[in-house]
Every structure is written in C-alpha cells, then in structure tokens.
PDB file of C-alpha atoms in Angstrom:
ATOM      1  CA  MET O1098      -9.436  29.443  28.683  1.00  0.00           C
ATOM      2  CA  MET O1099      -8.158  30.318  25.198  1.00  0.00           C
ATOM      3  CA  ARG O1100      -5.175  28.039  25.718  1.00  0.00           C
ATOM      4  CA  GLY O1101      -7.487  25.096  26.500  1.00  0.00           C
ATOM      5  CA  ARG O1102      -9.380  25.631  23.245  1.00  0.00           C
ATOM      6  CA  ILE O1103      -6.164  25.699  21.245  1.00  0.00           C
ATOM      7  CA  VAL O1104      -4.933  22.487  22.858  1.00  0.00           C
ATOM      8  CA  GLY O1105      -8.330  20.831  22.266  1.00  0.00           C
ATOM      9  CA  LEU O1106      -8.349  21.920  18.622  1.00  0.00           C
ATOM     10  CA  LEU O1107      -4.803  20.648  18.142  1.00  0.00           C
ATOM     11  CA  LEU O1108      -5.707  17.238  19.608  1.00  0.00           C
ATOM     12  CA  ALA O1109      -8.801  17.034  17.400  1.00  0.00           C
ATOM     13  CA  VAL O1110      -6.697  17.718  14.293  1.00  0.00           C
ATOM     14  CA  ILE O1111      -4.122  15.081  15.275  1.00  0.00           C
ATOM     15  CA  LEU O1112      -6.834  12.467  15.913  1.00  0.00           C
ATOM     16  CA  ALA O1113      -8.629  13.276  12.653  1.00  0.00           C
ATOM     17  CA  ALA O1114      -5.388  12.948  10.695  1.00  0.00           C
ATOM     18  CA  GLY O1115      -4.561   9.606  12.323  1.00  0.00           C
ATOM     19  CA  CYS O1116      -8.016   8.096  11.759  1.00  0.00           C
ATOM     20  CA  GLY O1117      -8.181   8.674   8.003  1.00  0.00           C
ATOM     21  CA  GLY O1118      -7.663   5.787   5.631  1.00  0.00           C
ATOM     22  CA  ASN O1119      -5.321   5.671   2.685  1.00  0.00           C
ATOM     23  CA  PRO O1120      -7.631   6.085  -0.330  1.00  0.00           C
ATOM     24  CA  TYR O1121      -4.779   5.602  -2.833  1.00  0.00           C
ATOM     25  CA  LEU O1122      -3.852   2.281  -1.281  1.00  0.00           C
ATOM     26  CA  GLU O1123      -7.461   1.086  -0.999  1.00  0.00           C
ATOM     27  CA  ALA O1124      -8.181   1.999  -4.630  1.00  0.00           C
ATOM     28  CA  SER O1125      -4.954   0.436  -5.854  1.00  0.00           C
ATOM     29  CA  LEU O1126      -5.712  -2.982  -4.319  1.00  0.00           C
ATOM     30  CA  ASN O1127      -9.046  -3.575  -6.042  1.00  0.00           C
ATOM     31  CA  PRO O1128      -8.460  -7.064  -7.516  1.00  0.00           C
ATOM     32  CA  ALA O1129     -11.255  -6.796 -10.100  1.00  0.00           C
ATOM     33  CA  GLU O1130      -9.735  -3.654 -11.627  1.00  0.00           C
ATOM     34  CA  LEU O1131      -6.174  -5.020 -11.599  1.00  0.00           C
ATOM     35  CA  GLU O1132      -6.888  -8.460 -13.110  1.00  0.00           C
ATOM     36  CA  GLY O1133      -5.322  -8.791 -16.554  1.00  0.00           C
ATOM     37  CA  LYS O1134      -3.115  -5.667 -16.357  1.00  0.00           C
ATOM     38  CA  ASP O1135       0.385  -6.210 -17.697  1.00  0.00           C
ATOM     39  CA  GLN O1136       3.745  -5.675 -16.034  1.00  0.00           C
ATOM     40  CA  ALA O1137       4.389  -2.458 -17.974  1.00  0.00           C
ATOM     41  CA  TRP O1138       1.206  -0.926 -16.519  1.00  0.00           C
ATOM     42  CA  PHE O1139       2.353  -1.652 -12.954  1.00  0.00           C
ATOM     43  CA  GLU O1140       5.841  -0.245 -13.565  1.00  0.00           C
ATOM     44  CA  GLU O1141       4.333   2.906 -15.088  1.00  0.00           C
ATOM     45  CA  ASN O1142       1.716   3.431 -12.354  1.00  0.00           C
ATOM     46  CA  TRP O1143       3.329   1.908  -9.239  1.00  0.00           C
ATOM     47  CA  GLY O1144       7.025   2.182 -10.040  1.00  0.00           C
ATOM     48  CA  ALA O1145       9.621  -0.567  -9.907  1.00  0.00           C
ATOM     49  CA  PRO O1146       8.811  -3.405  -7.490  1.00  0.00           C
ATOM     50  CA  SER O1147      10.850  -3.955  -4.336  1.00  0.00           C
ATOM     51  CA  GLY O1148      11.575  -7.523  -5.445  1.00  0.00           C
ATOM     52  CA  LYS O1149      11.068  -9.896  -8.363  1.00  0.00           C
ATOM     53  CA  SER O1150      11.337 -13.665  -8.606  1.00  0.00           C
ATOM     54  CA  ALA O1151      10.636 -16.306 -11.243  1.00  0.00           C
ATOM     55  CA  ARG O1152       7.635 -18.606 -10.887  1.00  0.00           C
ATOM     56  CA  LEU O1153       7.956 -22.380 -11.326  1.00  0.00           C
ATOM     57  CA  PHE O1154       5.791 -22.686 -14.468  1.00  0.00           C
ATOM     58  CA  GLY O1155       6.720 -19.349 -16.049  1.00  0.00           C
ATOM     59  CA  GLY O1156       5.925 -15.783 -15.229  1.00  0.00           C
ATOM     60  CA  GLU O1157       7.136 -13.684 -12.331  1.00  0.00           C
ATOM     61  CA  LYS O1158       6.184 -12.757  -8.797  1.00  0.00           C
ATOM     62  CA  TRP O1159       6.600  -9.099  -7.824  1.00  0.00           C
ATOM     63  CA  THR O1160       6.590  -7.692  -4.313  1.00  0.00           C
ATOM     64  CA  TYR O1161       5.849  -4.095  -3.326  1.00  0.00           C
ATOM     65  CA  PHE O1162       6.087  -2.572   0.140  1.00  0.00           C
ATOM     66  CA  ARG O1163       3.988   0.471   1.046  1.00  0.00           C
ATOM     67  CA  ILE O1164       3.220   2.424   4.203  1.00  0.00           C
ATOM     68  CA  ALA O1165      -0.496   2.015   4.942  1.00  0.00           C
ATOM     69  CA  GLY O1166      -1.373   4.270   7.845  1.00  0.00           C
ATOM     70  CA  GLY O1167      -0.154   3.603  11.333  1.00  0.00           C
ATOM     71  CA  LYS O1168      -0.725   4.270  15.002  1.00  0.00           C
ATOM     72  CA  THR O1169       0.340   6.959  17.421  1.00  0.00           C
ATOM     73  CA  SER O1170       0.828   6.160  21.065  1.00  0.00           C
ATOM     74  CA  PRO O1171       1.107   8.296  24.188  1.00  0.00           C
ATOM     75  CA  PRO O1172       2.976   9.823  25.931  1.00  0.00           C
ATOM     76  CA  PHE O1173       4.954  11.375  23.058  1.00  0.00           C
ATOM     77  CA  PHE O1174       2.591  10.415  20.210  1.00  0.00           C
ATOM     78  CA  ASN O1175       5.268   8.436  18.400  1.00  0.00           C
ATOM     79  CA  PHE O1176       4.081   7.244  14.990  1.00  0.00           C
ATOM     80  CA  ALA O1177       4.458   3.539  14.192  1.00  0.00           C
ATOM     81  CA  PRO O1178       3.687   2.930  10.487  1.00  0.00           C
ATOM     82  CA  ASN O1179       1.984  -0.206   9.169  1.00  0.00           C
ATOM     83  CA  GLU O1180       4.040  -1.713   6.385  1.00  0.00           C
ATOM     84  CA  CYS O1181       1.909  -3.325   3.718  1.00  0.00           C
ATOM     85  CA  GLN O1182       3.317  -6.115   1.526  1.00  0.00           C
ATOM     86  CA  ILE O1183       1.657  -6.463  -1.879  1.00  0.00           C
ATOM     87  CA  THR O1184       2.369  -9.587  -3.937  1.00  0.00           C
ATOM     88  CA  LEU O1185       1.541  -9.698  -7.648  1.00  0.00           C
ATOM     89  CA  LYS O1186       1.786 -12.908  -9.677  1.00  0.00           C
ATOM     90  CA  PHE O1187       2.125 -12.649 -13.454  1.00  0.00           C
ATOM     91  CA  ASP O1188       1.642 -15.414 -16.026  1.00  0.00           C
ATOM     92  CA  LYS O1189       3.875 -16.215 -19.012  1.00  0.00           C
ATOM     93  CA  GLU O1190       2.241 -13.447 -21.074  1.00  0.00           C
ATOM     94  CA  GLU O1191       3.216 -10.883 -18.367  1.00  0.00           C
ATOM     95  CA  LYS O1192      -0.439 -10.369 -17.347  1.00  0.00           C
ATOM     96  CA  LEU O1193      -1.535 -10.263 -13.699  1.00  0.00           C
ATOM     97  CA  SER O1194      -3.025 -13.618 -12.718  1.00  0.00           C
ATOM     98  CA  SER O1195      -3.427 -13.090  -8.945  1.00  0.00           C
ATOM     99  CA  SER O1196      -2.594 -10.652  -6.173  1.00  0.00           C
ATOM    100  CA  SER O1197      -2.532 -10.630  -2.373  1.00  0.00           C
ATOM    101  CA  TYR O1198      -1.536  -8.289   0.406  1.00  0.00           C
ATOM    102  CA  SER O1199      -0.815  -8.420   4.113  1.00  0.00           C
ATOM    103  CA  GLY O1200      -0.134  -5.979   6.919  1.00  0.00           C
ATOM    104  CA  CYS O1201      -2.418  -3.322   5.457  1.00  0.00           C
TER     105      CYS O1201
END
C-alpha cells in the first residue's frame, strides 16, 4: 500500500514537471518589450546568437536556438525537447525592427 502511494506521488511529480511552461522563454519573446532594443542589449542578456547574416538593405539578421519544453513518451519516459528558433532582424542603426519564432 505504501509502495503504491510512493509510485503515485512520483508519477504526479513527473507529470507536473512536464506540464509547466518556460516562463523565461515566454517573457523573452514579448515583441512589444523587445522592439527598439539594440544588438548590444541582446548580446548582454541573451548571449551570442547561433548565427548572423547581412540583410539586403542594411542591418543584420540574428538567429537563436533554445530548448522550449518537450514531451515524454511511454514506456521509458524518454524526453524529446522542442527546439525553438528565434529570428531577430535589426536595421542599419542596430535596433530591433522585427522578430519571429517557430517550434516553440
């Protein structure tokens, strides 16, 4: 009987941990708060981007990859992470002009 309670408690903890969101990621992708930030701010707060490329009419496009939660599946509860791609587009003055993300 005690063993059943321990197993039930363990499963509840695993499910609760897997169902939580990623508050850091959700807060960091608020477009209204990020608009107009410069490249130095992103490097200081997010670190170096995974990739950079030049834009046709000046500025740069930066790409970040982050792990944004994931799923566990039976029978061994293997964890499969969701990889989130964040794209930031900067203008000639190195200010954020637009952002997008996918896979989050």
